[in-house]
mmCIF file of C-alpha atoms in Angstrom:
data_model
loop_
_atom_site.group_PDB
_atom_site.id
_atom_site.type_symbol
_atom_site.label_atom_id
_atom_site.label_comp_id
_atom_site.label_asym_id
_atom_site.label_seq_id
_atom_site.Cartn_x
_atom_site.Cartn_y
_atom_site.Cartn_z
ATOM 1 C CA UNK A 1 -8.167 6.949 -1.402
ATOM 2 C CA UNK A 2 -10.796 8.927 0.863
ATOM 3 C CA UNK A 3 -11.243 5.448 3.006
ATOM 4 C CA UNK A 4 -7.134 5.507 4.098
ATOM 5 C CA UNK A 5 -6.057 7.834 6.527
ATOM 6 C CA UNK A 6 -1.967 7.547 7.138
ATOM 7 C CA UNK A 7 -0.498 10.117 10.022
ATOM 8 C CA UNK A 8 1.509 12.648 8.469
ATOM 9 C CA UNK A 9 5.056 13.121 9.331
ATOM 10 C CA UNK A 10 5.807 15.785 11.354
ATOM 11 C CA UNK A 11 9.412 16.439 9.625
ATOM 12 C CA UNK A 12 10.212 19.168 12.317
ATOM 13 C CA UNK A 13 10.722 16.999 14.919
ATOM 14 C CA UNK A 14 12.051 13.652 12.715
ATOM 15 C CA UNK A 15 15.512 12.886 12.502
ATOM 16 C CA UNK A 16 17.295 9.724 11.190
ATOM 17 C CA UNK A 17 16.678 8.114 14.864
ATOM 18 C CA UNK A 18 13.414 9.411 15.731
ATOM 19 C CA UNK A 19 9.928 9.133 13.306
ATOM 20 C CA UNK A 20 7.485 11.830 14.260
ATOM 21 C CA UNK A 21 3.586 11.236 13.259
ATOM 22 C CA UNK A 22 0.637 13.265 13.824
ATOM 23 C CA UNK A 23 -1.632 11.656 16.398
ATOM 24 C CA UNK A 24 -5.038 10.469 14.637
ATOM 25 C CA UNK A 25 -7.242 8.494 17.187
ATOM 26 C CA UNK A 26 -9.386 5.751 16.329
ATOM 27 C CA UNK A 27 -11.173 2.345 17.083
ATOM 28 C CA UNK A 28 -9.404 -0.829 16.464
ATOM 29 C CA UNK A 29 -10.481 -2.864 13.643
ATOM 30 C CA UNK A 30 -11.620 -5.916 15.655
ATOM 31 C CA UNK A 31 -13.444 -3.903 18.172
ATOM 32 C CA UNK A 32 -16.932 -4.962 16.669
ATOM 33 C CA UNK A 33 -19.321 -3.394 19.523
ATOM 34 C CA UNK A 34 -17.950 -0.217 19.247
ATOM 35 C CA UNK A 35 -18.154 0.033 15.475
ATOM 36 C CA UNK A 36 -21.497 -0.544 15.398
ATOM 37 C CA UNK A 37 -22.243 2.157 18.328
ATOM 38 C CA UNK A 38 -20.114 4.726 15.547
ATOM 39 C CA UNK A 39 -23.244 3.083 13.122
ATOM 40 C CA UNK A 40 -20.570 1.991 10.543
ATOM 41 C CA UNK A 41 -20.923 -0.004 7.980
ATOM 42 C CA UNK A 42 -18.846 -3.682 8.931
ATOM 43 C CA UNK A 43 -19.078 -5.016 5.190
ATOM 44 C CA UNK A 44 -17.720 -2.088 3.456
ATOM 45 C CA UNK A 45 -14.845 -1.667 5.920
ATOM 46 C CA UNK A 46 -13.684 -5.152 4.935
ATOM 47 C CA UNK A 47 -14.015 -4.660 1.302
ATOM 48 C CA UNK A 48 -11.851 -1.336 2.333
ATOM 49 C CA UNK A 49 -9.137 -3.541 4.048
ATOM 50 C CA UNK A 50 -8.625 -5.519 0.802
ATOM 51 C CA UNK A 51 -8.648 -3.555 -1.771
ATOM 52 C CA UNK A 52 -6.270 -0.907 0.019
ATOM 53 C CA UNK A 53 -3.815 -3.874 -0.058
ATOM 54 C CA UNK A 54 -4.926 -4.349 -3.391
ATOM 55 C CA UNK A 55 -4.022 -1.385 -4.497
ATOM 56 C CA UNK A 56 -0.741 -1.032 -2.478
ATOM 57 C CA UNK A 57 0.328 -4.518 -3.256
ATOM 58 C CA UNK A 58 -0.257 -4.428 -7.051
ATOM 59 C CA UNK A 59 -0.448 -0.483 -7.873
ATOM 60 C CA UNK A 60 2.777 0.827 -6.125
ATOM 61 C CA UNK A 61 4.654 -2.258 -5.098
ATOM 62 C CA UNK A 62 4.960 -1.221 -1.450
ATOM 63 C CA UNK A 63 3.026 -2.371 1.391
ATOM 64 C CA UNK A 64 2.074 -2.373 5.463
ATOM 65 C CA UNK A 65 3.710 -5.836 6.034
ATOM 66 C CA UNK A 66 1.900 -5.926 9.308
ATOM 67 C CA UNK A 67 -2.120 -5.336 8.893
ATOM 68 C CA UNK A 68 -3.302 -6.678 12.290
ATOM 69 C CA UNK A 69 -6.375 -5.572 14.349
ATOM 70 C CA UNK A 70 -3.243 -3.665 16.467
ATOM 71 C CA UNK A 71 -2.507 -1.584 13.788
ATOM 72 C CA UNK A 72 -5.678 -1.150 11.747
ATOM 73 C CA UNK A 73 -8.062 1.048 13.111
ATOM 74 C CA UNK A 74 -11.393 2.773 11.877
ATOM 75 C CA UNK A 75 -13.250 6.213 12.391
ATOM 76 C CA UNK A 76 -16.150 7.720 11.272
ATOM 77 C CA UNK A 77 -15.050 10.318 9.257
ATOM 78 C CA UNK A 78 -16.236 10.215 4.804
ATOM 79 C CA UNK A 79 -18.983 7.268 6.511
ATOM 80 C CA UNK A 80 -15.655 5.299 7.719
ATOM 81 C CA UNK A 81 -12.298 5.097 6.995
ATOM 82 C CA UNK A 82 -9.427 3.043 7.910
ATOM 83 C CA UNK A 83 -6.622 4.339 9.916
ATOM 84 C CA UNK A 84 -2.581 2.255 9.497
ATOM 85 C CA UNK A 85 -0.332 2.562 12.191
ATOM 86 C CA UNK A 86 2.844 1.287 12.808
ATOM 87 C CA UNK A 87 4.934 1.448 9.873
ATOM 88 C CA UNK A 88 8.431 -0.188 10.760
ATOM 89 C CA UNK A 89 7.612 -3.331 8.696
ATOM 90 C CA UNK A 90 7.111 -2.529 5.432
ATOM 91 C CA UNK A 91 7.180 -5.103 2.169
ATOM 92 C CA UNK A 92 8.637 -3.910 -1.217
ATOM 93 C CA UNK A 93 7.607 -6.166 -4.527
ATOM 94 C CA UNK A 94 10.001 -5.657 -7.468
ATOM 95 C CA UNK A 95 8.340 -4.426 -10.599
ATOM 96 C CA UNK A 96 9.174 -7.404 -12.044
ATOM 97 C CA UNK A 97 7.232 -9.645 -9.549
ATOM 98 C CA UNK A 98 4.582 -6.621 -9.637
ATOM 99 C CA UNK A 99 4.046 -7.496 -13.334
ATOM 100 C CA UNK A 100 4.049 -11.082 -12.682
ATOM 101 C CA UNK A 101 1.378 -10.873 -10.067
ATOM 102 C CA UNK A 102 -0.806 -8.857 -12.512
ATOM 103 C CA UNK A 103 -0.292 -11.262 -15.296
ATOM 104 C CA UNK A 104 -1.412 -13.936 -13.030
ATOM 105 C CA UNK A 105 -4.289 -12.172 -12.348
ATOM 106 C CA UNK A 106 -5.218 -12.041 -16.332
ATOM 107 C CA UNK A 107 -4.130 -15.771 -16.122
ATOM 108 C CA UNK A 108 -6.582 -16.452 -13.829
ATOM 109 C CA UNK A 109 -9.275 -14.485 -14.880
ATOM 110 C CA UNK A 110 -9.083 -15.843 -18.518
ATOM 111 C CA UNK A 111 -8.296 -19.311 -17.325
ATOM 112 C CA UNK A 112 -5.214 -19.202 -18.971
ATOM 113 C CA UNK A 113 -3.184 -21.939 -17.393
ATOM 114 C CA UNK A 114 0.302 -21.190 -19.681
ATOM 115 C CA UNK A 115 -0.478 -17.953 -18.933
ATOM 116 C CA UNK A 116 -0.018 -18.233 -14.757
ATOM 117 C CA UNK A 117 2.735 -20.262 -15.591
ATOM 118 C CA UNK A 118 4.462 -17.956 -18.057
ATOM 119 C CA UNK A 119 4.006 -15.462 -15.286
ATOM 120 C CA UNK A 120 5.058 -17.384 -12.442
ATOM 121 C CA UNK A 121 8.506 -18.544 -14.175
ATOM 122 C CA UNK A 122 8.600 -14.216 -14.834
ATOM 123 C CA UNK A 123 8.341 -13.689 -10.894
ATOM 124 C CA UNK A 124 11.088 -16.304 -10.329
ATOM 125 C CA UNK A 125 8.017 -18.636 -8.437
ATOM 126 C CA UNK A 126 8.400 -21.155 -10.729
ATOM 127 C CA UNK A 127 12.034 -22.617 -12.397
ATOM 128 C CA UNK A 128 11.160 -24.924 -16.097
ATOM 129 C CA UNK A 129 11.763 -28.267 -15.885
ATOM 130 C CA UNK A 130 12.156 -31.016 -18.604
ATOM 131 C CA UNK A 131 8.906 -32.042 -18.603
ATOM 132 C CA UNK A 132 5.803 -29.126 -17.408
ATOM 133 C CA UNK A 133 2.835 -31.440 -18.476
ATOM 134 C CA UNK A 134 2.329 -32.504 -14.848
ATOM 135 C CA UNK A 135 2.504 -28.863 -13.649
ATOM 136 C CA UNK A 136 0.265 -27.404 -16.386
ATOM 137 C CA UNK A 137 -2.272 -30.208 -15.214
ATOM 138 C CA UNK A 138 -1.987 -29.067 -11.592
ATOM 139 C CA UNK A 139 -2.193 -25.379 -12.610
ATOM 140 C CA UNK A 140 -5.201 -25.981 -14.766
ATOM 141 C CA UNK A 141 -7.100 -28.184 -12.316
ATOM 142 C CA UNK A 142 -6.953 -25.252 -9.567
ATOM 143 C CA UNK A 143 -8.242 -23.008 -12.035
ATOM 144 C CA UNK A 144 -11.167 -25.270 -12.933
ATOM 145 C CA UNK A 145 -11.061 -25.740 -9.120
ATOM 146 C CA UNK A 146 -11.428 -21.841 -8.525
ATOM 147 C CA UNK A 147 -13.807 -21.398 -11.068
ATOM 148 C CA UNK A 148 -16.154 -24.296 -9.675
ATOM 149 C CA UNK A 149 -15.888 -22.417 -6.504
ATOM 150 C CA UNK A 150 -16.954 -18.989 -7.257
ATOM 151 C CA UNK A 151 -19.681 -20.483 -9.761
ATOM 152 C CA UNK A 152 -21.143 -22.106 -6.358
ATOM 153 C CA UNK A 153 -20.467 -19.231 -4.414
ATOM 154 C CA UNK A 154 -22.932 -17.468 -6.958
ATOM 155 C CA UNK A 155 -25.707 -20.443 -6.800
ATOM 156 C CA UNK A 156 -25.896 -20.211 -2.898
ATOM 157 C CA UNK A 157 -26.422 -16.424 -3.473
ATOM 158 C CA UNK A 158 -28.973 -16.950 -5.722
ATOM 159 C CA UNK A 159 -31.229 -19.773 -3.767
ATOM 160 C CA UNK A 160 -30.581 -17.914 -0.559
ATOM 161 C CA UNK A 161 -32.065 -14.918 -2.382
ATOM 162 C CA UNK A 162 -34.574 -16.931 -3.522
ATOM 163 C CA UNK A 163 -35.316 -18.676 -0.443
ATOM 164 C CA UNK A 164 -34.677 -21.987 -2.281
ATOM 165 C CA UNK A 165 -33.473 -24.005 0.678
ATOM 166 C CA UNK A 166 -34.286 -27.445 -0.251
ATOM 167 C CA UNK A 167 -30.847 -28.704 -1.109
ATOM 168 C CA UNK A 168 -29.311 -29.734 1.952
ATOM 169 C CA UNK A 169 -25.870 -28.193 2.758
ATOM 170 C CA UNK A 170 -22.695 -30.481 2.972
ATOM 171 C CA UNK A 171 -21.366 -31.230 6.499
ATOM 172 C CA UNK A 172 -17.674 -30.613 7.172
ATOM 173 C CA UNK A 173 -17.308 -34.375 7.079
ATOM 174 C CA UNK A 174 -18.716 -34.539 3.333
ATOM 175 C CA UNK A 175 -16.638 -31.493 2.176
ATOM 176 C CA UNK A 176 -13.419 -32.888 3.739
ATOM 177 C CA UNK A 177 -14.412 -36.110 1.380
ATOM 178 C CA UNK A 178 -14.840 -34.522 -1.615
ATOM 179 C CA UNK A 179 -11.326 -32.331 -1.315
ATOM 180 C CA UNK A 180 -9.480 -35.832 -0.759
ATOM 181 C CA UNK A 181 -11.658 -36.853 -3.961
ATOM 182 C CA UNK A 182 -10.307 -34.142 -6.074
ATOM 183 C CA UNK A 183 -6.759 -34.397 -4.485
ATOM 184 C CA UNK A 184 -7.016 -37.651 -5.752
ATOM 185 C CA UNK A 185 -7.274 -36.929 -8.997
ATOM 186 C CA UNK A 186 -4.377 -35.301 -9.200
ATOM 187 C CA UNK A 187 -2.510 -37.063 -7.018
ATOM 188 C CA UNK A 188 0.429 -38.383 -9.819
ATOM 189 C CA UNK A 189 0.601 -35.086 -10.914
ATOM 190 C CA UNK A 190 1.180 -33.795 -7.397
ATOM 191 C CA UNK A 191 3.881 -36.533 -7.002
ATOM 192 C CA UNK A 192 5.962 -35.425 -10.284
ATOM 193 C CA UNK A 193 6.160 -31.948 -8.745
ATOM 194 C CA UNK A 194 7.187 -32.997 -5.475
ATOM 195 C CA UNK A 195 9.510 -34.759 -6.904
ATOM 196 C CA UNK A 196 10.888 -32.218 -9.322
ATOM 197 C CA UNK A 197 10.329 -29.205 -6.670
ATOM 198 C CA UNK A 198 10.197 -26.414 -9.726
ATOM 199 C CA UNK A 199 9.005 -23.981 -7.172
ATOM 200 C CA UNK A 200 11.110 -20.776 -5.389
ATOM 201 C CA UNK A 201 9.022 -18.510 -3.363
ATOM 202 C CA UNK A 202 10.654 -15.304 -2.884
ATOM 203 C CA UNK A 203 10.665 -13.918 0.462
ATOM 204 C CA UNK A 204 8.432 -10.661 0.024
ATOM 205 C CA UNK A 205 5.725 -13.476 -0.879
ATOM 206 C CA UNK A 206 5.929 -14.365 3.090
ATOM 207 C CA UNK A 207 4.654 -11.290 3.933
ATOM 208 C CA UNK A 208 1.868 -10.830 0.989
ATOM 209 C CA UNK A 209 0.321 -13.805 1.867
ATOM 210 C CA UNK A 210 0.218 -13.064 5.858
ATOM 211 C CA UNK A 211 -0.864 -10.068 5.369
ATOM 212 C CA UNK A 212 -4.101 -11.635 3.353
ATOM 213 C CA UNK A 213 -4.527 -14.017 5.595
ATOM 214 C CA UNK A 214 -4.594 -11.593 8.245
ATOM 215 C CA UNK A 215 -7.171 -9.609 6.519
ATOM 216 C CA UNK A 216 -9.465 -12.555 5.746
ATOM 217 C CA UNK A 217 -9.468 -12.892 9.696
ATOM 218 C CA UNK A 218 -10.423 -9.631 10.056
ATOM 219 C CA UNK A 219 -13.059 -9.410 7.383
ATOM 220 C CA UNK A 220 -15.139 -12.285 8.672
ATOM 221 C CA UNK A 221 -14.682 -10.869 11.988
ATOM 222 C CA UNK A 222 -16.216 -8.270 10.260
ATOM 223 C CA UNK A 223 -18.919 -9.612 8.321
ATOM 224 C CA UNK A 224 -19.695 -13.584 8.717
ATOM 225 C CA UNK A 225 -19.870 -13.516 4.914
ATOM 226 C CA UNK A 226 -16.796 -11.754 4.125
ATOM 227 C CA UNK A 227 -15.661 -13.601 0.494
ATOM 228 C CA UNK A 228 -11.813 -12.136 0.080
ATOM 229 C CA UNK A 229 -12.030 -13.199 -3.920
ATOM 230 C CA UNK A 230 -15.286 -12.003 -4.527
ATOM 231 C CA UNK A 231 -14.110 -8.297 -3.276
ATOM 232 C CA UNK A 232 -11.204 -8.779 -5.497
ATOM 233 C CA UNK A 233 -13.107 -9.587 -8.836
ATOM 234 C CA UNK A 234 -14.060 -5.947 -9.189
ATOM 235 C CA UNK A 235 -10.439 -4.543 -9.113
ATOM 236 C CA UNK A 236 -9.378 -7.388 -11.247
ATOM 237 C CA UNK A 237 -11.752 -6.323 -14.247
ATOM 238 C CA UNK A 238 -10.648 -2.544 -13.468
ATOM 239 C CA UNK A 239 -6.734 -4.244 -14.190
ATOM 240 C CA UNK A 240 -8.123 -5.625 -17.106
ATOM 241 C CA UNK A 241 -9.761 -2.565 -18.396
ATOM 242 C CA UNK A 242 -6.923 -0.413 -17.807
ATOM 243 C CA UNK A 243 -4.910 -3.206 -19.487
ATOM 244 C CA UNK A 244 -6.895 -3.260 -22.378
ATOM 245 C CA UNK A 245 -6.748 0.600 -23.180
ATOM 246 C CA UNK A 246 -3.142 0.485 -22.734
ATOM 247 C CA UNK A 247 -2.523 2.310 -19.279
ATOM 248 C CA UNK A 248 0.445 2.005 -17.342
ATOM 249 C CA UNK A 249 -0.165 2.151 -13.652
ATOM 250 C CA UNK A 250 3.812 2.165 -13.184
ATOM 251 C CA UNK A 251 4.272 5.246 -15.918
ATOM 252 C CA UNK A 252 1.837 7.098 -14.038
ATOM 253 C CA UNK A 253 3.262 6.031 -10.616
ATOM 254 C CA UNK A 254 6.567 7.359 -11.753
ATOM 255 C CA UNK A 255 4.759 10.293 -13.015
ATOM 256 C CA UNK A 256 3.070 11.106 -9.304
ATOM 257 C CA UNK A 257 6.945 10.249 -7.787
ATOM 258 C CA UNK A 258 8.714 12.725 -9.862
ATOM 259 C CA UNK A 259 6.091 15.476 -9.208
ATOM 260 C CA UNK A 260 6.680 15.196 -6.168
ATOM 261 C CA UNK A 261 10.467 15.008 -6.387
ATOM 262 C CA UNK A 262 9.667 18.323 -8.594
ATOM 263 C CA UNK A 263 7.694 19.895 -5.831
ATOM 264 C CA UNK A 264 10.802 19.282 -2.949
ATOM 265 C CA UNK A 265 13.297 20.443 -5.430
ATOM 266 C CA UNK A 266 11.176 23.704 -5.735
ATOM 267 C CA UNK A 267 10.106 24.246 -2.221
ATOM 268 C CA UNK A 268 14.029 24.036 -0.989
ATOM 269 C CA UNK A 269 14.965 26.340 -4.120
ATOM 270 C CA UNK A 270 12.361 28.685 -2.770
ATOM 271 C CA UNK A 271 14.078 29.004 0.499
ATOM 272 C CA UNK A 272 17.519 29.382 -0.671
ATOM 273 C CA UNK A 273 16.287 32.343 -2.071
ATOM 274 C CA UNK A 274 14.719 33.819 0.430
ATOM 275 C CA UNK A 275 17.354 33.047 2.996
ATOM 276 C CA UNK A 276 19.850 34.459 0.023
ATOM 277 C CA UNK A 277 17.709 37.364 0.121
ATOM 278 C CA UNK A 278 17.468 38.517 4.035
ATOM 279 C CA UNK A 279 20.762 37.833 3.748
ATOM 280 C CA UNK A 280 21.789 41.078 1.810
ATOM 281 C CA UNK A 281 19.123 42.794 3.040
ATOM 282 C CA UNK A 282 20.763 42.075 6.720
ATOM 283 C CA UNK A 283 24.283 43.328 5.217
ATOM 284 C CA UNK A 284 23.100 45.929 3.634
ATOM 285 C CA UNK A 285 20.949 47.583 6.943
ATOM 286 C CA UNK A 286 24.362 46.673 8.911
ATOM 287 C CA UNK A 287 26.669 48.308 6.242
ATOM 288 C CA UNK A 288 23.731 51.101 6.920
ATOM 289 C CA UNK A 289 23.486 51.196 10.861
ATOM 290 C CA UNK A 290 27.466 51.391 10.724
ATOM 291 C CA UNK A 291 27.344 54.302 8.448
ATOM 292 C CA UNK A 292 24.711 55.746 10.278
ATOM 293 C CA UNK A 293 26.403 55.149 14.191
ATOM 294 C CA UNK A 294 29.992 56.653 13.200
ATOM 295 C CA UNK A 295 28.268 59.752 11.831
ATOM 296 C CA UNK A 296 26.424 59.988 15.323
ATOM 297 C CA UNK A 297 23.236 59.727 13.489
ATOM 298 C CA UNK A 298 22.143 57.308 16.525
ATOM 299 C CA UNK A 299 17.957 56.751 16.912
ATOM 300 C CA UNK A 300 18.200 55.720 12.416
ATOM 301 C CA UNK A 301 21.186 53.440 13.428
ATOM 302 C CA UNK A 302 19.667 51.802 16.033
ATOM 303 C CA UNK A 303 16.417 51.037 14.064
ATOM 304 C CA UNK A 304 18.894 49.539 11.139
ATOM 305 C CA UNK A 305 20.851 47.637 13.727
ATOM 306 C CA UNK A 306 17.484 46.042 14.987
ATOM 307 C CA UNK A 307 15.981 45.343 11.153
ATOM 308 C CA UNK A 308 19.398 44.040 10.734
ATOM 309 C CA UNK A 309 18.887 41.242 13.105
ATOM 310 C CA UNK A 310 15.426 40.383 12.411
ATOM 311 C CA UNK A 311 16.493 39.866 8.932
ATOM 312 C CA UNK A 312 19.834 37.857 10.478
ATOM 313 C CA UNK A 313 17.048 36.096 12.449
ATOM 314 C CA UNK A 314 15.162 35.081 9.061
ATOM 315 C CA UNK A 315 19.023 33.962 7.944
ATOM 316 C CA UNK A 316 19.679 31.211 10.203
ATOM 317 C CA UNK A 317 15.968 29.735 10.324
ATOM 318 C CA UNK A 318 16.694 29.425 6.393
ATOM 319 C CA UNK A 319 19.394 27.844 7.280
ATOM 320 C CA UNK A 320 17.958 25.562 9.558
ATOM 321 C CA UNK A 321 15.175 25.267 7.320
ATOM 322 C CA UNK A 322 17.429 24.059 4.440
ATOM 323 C CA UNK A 323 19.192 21.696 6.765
ATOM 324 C CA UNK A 324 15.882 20.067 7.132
ATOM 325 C CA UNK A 325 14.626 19.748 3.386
ATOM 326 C CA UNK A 326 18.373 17.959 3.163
ATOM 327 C CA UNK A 327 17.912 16.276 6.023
ATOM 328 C CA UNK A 328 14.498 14.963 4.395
ATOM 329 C CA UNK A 329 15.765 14.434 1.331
ATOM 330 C CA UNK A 330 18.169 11.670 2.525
ATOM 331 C CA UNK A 331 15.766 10.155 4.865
ATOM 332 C CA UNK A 332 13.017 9.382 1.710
ATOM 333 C CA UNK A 333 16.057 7.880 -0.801
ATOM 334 C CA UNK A 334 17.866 5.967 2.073
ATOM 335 C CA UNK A 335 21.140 7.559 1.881
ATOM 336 C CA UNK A 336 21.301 8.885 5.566
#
């Protein structure tokens, strides 16, 4: 992602105690004045927000638990791009809730009530009961519900396009009425599953849904008519495309993490052979200067003795050098 820019770790200086970044300035998130001074572009930074989470969330599985203005910032560089700080909360989402999520999403999108359910009881949201009719009802009504809403969405779009105003708006008093309405009507329903209490969030679903909630904040701080599911539409139909032809986001995930496993593996082999290297070249110009000095052949000894310890020089920093890449090593699989 061009939009994302995450400080590099400066591995020199970080050690199991201390983290080490690269300094990247920038202008909090919320700071709405000075944004528009940089002449950015408030509506696409917000679409930017989401669908980084979006793709962190469902994509990889790992996630900035903590997205507030604080630790969200912006530049101008690419025509804007968002800046994370702070990483010591971070969420992790099994692959198997990672899955679930994405099924939900096709559940969703294809109105598939059994099929939100099917992938709620997957992510361990949702534990059978005897009887599911009441929670199939439930589960189908939001998704009628959601569906009514985004079809509206669309119609005030159009007429305010248009310039089609002559259908008065509904107060907050009228649109608090007709959510009791519709509560209403599934108010037995609700009951049964109160009753029965099928549902188990996981914790890691704490921190998903503050973190969009944050976000929503921000993006109609942002833009007035920020719409958090109408940004998301887009990267559902990409799911469902890459669904469709068969692509596995986690095969070529696992793909990207053992390149780079590859690459580490290859850049530490690298040095142990060039630290194996000045090695015998620094015993072999001592062996050399020795030969050299008890002959009395002094200024050619003296010149070996000092190649000698640049080379024993070039030893220990591939030494230290291999000290860090193990160092690293254990820091990115958690077993220092």
């Amino acid at each position: 992602m061009d939009y994302v820019k995450v400080p590099m770790i400066i591995w020199e200086y970080t050690t199991p105690q201390v983290l080490t970044m690269e300094y990247v300035p920038g202008i909090k998130i919320n700071k709405i004045q000075a944004i528009d001074q940089l002449g950015l572009d408030r509506q696409r930074l917000g679409r930017y927000a989401v669908e980084s989470y979006l793709e962190q969330i469902l994509s990889h599985g790992f996630f900035h638990a903590d997205p507030h203005p604080g630790n969200i910032a912006v530049d101008d560089v690419n025509g804007g791009r968002l800046i994370f700080y702070d990483f010591g909360m971070m969420g992790s989402i099994s692959p198997n809730i990672r899955e679930g999520l994405l099924e939900t999403f096709y559940g969703v999108y294809e109105k598939d009530p059994d099929k939100v359910l099917q992938a709620m009881i997957q992510m361990g949201v949702l534990v059978p009961t005897g009887d599911m009719t009441a929670v199939r009802r439930t589960a189908l009504f939001f998704l009628n519900s959601f569906e009514e809403r985004l079809a509206a969405q669309r119609k005030e779009k159009e007429l305010a396009t248009a310039e089609l105003g002559f259908k008065k708006p509904l107060s907050k008093e009228e649109k608090i009425m007709k959510k009791k309405e519709r509560l209403a009507a599934i108010g037995e329903d609700l009951l049964a599953i109160a009753a029965d209490q099928p549902f188990r969030f996981p914790a890691t679903f704490t921190f998903v849904v503050r973190a969009f909630s944050v976000l929503d904040g921000i993006g109609k701080g942002l833009d007035p008519r920020f719409d958090i599911t109408e940004i998301a539409k887009p990267y559902a139909l990409e799911l469902l495309k890459f669904r469709e032809a068969g692509v596995e986001e986690q095969g070529d995930l696992k793909l990207r993490v053992r390149a780079l496993e590859s690459e580490r593996a290859f850049q530490r082999v690298a040095t142990v052979q060039k630290t194996v290297g000045n090695a015998v070249a620094a015993g072999s110009l001592i062996n050399l200067a020795t030969i050299l000095y008890i002959n009395s052949i002094r200024v050619p000894a003296i010149v070996a003795y000092v190649f000698c310890a640049f080379f024993g020089l070039q030893v220990l920093i591939g030494l230290i050098k291999v000290k860090r890449f193990d160092e690293r090593e254990r820091l990115i699989t958690g077993t220092a």
